[in-house]
PDB file of C-alpha atoms in Angstrom:
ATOM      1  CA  UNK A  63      92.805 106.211 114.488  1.00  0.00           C
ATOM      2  CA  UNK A  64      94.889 104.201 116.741  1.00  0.00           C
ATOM      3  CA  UNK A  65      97.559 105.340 118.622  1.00  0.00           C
ATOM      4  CA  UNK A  66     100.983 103.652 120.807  1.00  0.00           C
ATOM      5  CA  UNK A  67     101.758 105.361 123.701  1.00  0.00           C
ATOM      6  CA  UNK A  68     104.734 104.104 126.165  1.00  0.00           C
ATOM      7  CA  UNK A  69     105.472 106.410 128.765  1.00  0.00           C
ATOM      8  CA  UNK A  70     106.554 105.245 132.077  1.00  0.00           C
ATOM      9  CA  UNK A  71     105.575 108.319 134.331  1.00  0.00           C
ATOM     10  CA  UNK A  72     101.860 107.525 135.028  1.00  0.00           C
ATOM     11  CA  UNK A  73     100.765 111.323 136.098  1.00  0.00           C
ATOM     12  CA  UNK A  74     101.934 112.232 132.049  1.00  0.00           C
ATOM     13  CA  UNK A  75     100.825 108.822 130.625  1.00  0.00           C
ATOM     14  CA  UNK A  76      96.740 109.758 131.720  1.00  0.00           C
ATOM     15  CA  UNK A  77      97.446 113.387 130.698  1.00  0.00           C
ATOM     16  CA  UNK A  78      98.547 112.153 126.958  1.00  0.00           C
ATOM     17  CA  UNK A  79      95.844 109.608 126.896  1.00  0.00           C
ATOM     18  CA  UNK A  80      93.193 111.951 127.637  1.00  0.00           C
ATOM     19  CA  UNK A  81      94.107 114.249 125.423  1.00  0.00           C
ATOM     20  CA  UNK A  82      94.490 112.034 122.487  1.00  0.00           C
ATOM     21  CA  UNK A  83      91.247 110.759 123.063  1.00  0.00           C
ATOM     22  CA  UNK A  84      89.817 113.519 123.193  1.00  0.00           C
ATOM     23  CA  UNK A  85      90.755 114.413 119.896  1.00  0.00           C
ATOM     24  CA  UNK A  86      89.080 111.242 118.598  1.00  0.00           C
ATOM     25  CA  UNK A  87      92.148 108.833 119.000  1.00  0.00           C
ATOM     26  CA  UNK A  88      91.844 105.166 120.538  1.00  0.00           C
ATOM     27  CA  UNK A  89      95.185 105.166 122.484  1.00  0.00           C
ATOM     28  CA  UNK A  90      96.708 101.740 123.761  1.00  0.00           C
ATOM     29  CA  UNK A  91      99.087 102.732 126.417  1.00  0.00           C
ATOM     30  CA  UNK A  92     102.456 100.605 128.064  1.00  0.00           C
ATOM     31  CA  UNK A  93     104.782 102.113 130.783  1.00  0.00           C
ATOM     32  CA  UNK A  94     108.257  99.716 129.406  1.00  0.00           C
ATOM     33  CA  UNK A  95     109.676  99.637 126.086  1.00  0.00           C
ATOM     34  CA  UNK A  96     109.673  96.046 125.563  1.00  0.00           C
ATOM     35  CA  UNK A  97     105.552  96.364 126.166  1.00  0.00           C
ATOM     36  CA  UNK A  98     105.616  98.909 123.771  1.00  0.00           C
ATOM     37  CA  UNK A  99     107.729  96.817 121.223  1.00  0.00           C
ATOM     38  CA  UNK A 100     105.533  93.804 121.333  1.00  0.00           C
ATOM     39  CA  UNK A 101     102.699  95.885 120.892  1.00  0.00           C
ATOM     40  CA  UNK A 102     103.704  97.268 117.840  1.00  0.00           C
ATOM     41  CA  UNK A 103     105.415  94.312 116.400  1.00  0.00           C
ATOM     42  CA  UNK A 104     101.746  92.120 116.835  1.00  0.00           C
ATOM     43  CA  UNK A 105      99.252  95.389 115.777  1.00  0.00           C
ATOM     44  CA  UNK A 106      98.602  97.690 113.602  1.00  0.00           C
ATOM     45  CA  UNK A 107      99.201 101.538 114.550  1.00  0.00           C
ATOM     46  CA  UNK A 108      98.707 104.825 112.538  1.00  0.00           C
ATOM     47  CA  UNK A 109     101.260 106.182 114.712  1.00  0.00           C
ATOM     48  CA  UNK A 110     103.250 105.885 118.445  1.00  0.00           C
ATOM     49  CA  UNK A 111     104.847 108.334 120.694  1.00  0.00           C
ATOM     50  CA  UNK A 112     107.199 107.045 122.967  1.00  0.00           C
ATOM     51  CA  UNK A 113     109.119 108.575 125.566  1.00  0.00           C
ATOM     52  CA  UNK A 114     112.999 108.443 125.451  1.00  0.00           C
ATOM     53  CA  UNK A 115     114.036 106.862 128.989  1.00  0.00           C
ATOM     54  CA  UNK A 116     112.266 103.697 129.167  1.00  0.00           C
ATOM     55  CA  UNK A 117     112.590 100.462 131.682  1.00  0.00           C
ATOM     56  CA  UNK A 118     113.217  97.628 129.757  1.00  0.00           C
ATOM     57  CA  UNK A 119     114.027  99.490 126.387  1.00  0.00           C
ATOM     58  CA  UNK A 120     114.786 102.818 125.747  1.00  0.00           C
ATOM     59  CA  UNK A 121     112.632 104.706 123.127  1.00  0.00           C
ATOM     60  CA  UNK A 122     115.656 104.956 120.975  1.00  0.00           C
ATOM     61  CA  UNK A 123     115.857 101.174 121.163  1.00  0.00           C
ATOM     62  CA  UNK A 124     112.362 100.614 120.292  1.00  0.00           C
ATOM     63  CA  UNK A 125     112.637 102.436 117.241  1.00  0.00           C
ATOM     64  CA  UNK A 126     115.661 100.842 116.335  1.00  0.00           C
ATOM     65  CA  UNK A 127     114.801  97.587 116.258  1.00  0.00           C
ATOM     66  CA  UNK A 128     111.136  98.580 114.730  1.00  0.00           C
ATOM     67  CA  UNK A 129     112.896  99.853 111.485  1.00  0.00           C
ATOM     68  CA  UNK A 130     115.587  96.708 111.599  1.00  0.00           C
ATOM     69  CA  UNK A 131     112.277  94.503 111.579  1.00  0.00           C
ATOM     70  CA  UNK A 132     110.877  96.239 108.428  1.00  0.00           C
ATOM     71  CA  UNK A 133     107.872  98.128 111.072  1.00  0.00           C
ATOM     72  CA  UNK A 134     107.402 101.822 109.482  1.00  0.00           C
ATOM     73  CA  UNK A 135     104.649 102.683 111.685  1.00  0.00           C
ATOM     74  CA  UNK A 136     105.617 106.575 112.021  1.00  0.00           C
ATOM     75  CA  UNK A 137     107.318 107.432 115.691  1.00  0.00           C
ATOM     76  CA  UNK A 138     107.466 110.241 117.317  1.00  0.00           C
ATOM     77  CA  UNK A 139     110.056 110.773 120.370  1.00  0.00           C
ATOM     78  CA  UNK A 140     109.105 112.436 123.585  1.00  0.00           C
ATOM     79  CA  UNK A 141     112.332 113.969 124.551  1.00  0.00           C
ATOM     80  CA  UNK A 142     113.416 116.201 127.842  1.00  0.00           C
ATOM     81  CA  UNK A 143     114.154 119.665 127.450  1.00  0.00           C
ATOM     82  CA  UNK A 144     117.455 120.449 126.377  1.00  0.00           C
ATOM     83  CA  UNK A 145     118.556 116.526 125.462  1.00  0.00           C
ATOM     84  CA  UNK A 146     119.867 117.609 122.237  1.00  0.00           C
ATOM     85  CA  UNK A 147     121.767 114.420 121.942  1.00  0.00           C
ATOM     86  CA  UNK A 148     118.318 112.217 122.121  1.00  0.00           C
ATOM     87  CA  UNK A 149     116.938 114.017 119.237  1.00  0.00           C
ATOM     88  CA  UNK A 150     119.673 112.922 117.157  1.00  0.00           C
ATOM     89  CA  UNK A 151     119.717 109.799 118.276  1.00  0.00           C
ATOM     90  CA  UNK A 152     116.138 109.345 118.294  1.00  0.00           C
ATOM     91  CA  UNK A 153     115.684 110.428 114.245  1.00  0.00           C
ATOM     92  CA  UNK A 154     118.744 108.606 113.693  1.00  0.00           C
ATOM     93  CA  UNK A 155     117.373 105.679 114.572  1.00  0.00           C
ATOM     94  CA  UNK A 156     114.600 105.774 111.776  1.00  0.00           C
ATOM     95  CA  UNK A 157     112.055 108.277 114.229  1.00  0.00           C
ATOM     96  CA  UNK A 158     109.782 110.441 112.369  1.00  0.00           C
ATOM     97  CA  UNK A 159     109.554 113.649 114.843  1.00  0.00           C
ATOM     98  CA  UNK A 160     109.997 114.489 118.178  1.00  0.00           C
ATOM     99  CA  UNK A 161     108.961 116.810 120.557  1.00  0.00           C
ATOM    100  CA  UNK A 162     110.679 118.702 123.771  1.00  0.00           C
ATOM    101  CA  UNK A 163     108.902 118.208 127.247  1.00  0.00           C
ATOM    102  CA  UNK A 164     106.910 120.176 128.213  1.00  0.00           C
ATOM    103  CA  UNK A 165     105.249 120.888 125.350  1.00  0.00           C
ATOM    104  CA  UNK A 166     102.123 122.564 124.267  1.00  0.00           C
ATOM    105  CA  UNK A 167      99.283 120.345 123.326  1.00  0.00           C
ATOM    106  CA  UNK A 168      98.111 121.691 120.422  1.00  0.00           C
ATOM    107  CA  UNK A 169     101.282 121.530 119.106  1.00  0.00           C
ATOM    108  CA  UNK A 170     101.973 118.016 119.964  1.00  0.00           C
ATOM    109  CA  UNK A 171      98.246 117.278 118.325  1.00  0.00           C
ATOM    110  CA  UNK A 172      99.560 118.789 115.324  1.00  0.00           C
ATOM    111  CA  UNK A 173     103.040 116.792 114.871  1.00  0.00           C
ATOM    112  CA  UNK A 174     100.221 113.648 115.779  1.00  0.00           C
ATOM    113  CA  UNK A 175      98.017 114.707 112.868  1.00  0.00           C
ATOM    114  CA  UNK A 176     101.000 115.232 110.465  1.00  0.00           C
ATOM    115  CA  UNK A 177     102.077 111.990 111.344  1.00  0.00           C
ATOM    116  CA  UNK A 178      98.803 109.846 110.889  1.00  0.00           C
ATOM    117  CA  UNK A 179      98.699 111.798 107.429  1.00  0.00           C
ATOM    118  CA  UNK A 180     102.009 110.204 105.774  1.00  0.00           C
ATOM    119  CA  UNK A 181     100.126 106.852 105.625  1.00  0.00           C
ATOM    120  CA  UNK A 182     102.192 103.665 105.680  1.00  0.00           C
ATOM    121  CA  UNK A 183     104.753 103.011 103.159  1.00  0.00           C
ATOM    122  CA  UNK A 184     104.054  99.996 100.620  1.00  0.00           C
ATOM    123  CA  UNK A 185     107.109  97.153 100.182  1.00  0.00           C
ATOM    124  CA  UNK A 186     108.132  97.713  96.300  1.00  0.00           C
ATOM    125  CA  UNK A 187     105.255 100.048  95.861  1.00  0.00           C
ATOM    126  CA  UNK A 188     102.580  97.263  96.193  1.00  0.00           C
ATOM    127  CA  UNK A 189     100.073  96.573  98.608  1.00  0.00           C
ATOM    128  CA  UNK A 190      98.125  93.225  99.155  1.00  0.00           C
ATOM    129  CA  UNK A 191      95.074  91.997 100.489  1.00  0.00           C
ATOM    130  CA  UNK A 192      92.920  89.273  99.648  1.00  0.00           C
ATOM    131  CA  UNK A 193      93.058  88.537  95.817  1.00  0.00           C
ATOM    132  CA  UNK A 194      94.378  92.573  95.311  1.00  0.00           C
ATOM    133  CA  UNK A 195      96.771  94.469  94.826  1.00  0.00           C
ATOM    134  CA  UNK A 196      97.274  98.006  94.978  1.00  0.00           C
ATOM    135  CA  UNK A 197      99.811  99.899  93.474  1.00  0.00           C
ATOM    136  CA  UNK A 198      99.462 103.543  94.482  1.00  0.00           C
ATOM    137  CA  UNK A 199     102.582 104.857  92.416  1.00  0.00           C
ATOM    138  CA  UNK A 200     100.852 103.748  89.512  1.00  0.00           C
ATOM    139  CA  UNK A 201      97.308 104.567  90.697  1.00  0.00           C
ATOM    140  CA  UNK A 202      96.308 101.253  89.553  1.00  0.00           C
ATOM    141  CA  UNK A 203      94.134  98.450  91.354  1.00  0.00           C
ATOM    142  CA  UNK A 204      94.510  94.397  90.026  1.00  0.00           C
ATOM    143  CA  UNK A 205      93.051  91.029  91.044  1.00  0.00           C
ATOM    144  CA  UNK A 206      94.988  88.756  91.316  1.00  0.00           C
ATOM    145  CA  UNK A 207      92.365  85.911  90.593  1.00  0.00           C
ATOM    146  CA  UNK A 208      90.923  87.691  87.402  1.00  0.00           C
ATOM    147  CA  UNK A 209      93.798  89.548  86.365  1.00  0.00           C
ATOM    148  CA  UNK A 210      91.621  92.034  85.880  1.00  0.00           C
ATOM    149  CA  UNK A 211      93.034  96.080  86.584  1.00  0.00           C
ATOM    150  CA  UNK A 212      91.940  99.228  86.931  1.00  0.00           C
ATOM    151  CA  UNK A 213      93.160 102.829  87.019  1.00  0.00           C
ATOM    152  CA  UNK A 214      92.366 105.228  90.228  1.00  0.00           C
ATOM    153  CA  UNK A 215      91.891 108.504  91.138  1.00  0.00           C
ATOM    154  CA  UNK A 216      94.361 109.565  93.894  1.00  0.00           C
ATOM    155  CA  UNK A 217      91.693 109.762  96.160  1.00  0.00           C
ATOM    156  CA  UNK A 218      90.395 106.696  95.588  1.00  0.00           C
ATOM    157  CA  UNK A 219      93.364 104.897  95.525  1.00  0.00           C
ATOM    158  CA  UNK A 220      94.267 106.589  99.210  1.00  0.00           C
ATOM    159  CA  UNK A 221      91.118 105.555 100.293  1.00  0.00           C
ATOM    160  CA  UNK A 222      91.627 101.912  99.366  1.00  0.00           C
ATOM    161  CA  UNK A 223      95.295 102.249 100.389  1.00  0.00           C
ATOM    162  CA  UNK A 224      93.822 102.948 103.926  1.00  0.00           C
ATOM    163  CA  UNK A 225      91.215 100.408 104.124  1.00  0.00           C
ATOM    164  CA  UNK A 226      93.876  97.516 102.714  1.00  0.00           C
ATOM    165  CA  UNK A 227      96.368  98.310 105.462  1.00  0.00           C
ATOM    166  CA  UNK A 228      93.626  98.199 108.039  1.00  0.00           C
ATOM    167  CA  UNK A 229      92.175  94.963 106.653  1.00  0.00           C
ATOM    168  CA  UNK A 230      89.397  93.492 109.113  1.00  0.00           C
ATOM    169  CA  UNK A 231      90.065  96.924 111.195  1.00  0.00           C
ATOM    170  CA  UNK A 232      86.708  98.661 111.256  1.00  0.00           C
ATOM    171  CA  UNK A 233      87.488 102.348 109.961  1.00  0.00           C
ATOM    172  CA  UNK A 234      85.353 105.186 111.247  1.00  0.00           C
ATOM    173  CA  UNK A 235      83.790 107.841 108.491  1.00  0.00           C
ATOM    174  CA  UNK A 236      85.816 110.482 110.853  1.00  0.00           C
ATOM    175  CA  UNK A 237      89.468 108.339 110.508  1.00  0.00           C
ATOM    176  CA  UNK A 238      88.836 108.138 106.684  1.00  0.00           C
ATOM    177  CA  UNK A 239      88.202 111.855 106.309  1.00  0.00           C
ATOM    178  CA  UNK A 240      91.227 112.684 108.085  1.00  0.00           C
ATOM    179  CA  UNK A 241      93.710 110.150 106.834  1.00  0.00           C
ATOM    180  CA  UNK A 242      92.344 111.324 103.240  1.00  0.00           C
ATOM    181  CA  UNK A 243      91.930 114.849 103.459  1.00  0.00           C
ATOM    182  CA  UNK A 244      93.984 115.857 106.473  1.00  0.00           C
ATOM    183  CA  UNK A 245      91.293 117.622 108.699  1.00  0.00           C
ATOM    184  CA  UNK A 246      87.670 117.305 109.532  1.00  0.00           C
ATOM    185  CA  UNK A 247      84.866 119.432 108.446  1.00  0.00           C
ATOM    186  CA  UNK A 248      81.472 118.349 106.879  1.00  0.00           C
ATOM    187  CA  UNK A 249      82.320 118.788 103.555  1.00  0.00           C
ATOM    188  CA  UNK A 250      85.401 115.892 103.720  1.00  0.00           C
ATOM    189  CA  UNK A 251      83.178 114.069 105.777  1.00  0.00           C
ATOM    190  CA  UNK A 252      80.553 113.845 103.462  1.00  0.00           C
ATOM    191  CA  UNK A 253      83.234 113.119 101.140  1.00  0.00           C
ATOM    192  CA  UNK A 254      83.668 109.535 102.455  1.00  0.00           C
ATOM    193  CA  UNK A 255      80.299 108.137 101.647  1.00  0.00           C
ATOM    194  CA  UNK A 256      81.410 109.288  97.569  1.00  0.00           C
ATOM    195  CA  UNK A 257      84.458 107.649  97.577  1.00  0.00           C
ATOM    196  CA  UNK A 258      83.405 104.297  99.248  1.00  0.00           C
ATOM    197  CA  UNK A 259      81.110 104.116  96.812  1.00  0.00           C
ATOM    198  CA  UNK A 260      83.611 104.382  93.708  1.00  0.00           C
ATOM    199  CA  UNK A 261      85.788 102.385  95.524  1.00  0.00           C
ATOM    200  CA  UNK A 262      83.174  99.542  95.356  1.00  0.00           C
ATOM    201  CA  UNK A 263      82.513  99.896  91.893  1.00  0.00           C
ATOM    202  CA  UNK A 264      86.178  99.460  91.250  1.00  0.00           C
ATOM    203  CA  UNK A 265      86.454  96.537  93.533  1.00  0.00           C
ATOM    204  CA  UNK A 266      83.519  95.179  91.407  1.00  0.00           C
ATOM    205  CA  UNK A 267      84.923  95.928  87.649  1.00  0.00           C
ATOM    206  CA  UNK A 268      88.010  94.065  88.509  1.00  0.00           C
ATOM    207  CA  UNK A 269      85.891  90.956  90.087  1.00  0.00           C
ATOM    208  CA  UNK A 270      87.477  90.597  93.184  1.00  0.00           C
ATOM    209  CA  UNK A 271      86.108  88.760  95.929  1.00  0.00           C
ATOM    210  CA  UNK A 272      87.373  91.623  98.405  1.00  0.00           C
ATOM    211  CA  UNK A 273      84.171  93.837  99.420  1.00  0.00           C
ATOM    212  CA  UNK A 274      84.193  96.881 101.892  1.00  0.00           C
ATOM    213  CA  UNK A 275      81.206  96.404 104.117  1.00  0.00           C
ATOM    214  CA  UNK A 276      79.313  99.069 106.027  1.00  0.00           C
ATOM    215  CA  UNK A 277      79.382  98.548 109.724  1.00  0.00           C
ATOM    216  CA  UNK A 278      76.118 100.107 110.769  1.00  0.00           C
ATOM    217  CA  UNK A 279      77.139 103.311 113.312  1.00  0.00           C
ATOM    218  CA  UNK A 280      80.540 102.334 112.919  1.00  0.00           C
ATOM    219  CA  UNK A 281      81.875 102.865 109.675  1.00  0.00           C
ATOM    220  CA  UNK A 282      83.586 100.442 107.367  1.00  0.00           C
ATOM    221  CA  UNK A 283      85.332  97.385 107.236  1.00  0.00           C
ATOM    222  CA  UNK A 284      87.623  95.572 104.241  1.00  0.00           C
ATOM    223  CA  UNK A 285      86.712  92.268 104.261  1.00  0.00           C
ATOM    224  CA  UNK A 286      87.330  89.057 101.875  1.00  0.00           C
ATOM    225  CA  UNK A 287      84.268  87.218 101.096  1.00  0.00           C
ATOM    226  CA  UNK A 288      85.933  83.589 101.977  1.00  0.00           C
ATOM    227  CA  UNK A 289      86.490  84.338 105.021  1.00  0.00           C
ATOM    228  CA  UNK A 290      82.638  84.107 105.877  1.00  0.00           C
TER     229      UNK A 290
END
């Protein structure tokens, strides 16, 4: 899973980093919060953390103008102890969570995990890519080119949901298995392989020319056949 960090102080920036990463998160970092902005405006991110006092923008800014520009990529504020008034502020502005410095890492992990778990929110419940679209209220799947539709499984349509927002993103088995099922053991895990493989089947019964290739010791990619 990807991650936004933008923290200014360096000494906390390579603590966060390597602890995200080394709970299996690729982490692009930015010290101002009009780096961090641009970052998030021109990629895709299952979640950012960014500090509250920022050069350049505050975090409270950031956020602001994220949800102003339709961005729902889930935020959660870094706040100092005590700073009541930036928590309000900070969820006020459209921020997901936030936690106090300092904080303990396993907790912060945890608020990171619950985070990358909401997903990203569909505009009017429909999600396109290629010739399809997904409609995950109604656990239904349609090509556009065919007209052809199908009905999902909740699984399946979160695992399509995950793999059309990350379109031409290569997804590891490991960042399926936790955006599906919300933690990794072997038995999710081996749950992945399953469900790529219905999800293919469905891709195939309503002829679309959308396909979800396997990148050898990478995972999986979602990938429309005209753009060869």
């Amino acid at each position: 899973m990807k991650l936004l960090l933008v923290e200014d102080e360096p000494r906390m920036a390579e603590a966060l980093q390597e602890l995200l990463r080394q709970d299996g998160y690729d982490v692009d970092w930015f010290s101002r919060g009009d780096e961090g902005l641009l970052a998030i405006r021109s990629a895709q991110y299952d979640a950012a953390l960014l500090d509250v006092m920022l050069p350049g923008l505050s975090g409270i800014e950031v956020t602001a103008q994220c949800r102003r520009a339709g961005i729902h990529t889930p935020i959660l504020m870094l706040t100092a102890k005590g700073e009541l008034d930036d928590k309000v502020l900070g969820l006020d502005a459209g921020a997901d969570d936030y936690v106090t410095k300092p904080f303990q890492p396993r907790e912060l992990l945890a608020r990171v995990r619950a985070l990358c778990r909401r997903g990203l929110p569909l505009v009017e419940d429909r999600l396109c890519a290629g010739d399809l679209a997904l409609d995950a209220r109604g656990l239904s799947l349609e090509c556009l080119a065919t007209g052809q539709s199908v009905h999902l499984s909740e699984k399946e349509c979160r695992v399509l949901e995950y793999l059309m927002s990350s379109q031409n993103r290569v997804l590891s088995k490991e960042q399926l298995a936790v955006k599906i099922w919300g933690y990794e053991n072997e038995a999710e895990y081996n749950k992945v392989e399953v469900y790529i493989s219905f999800a293919r089947k469905k891709l195939s019964f309503v002829g679309s020319r959308v396909e979800i290739r396997t990148v050898w010791g990478a995972g999986y990619q979602l990938r429309c056949r005209d753009e060869e």
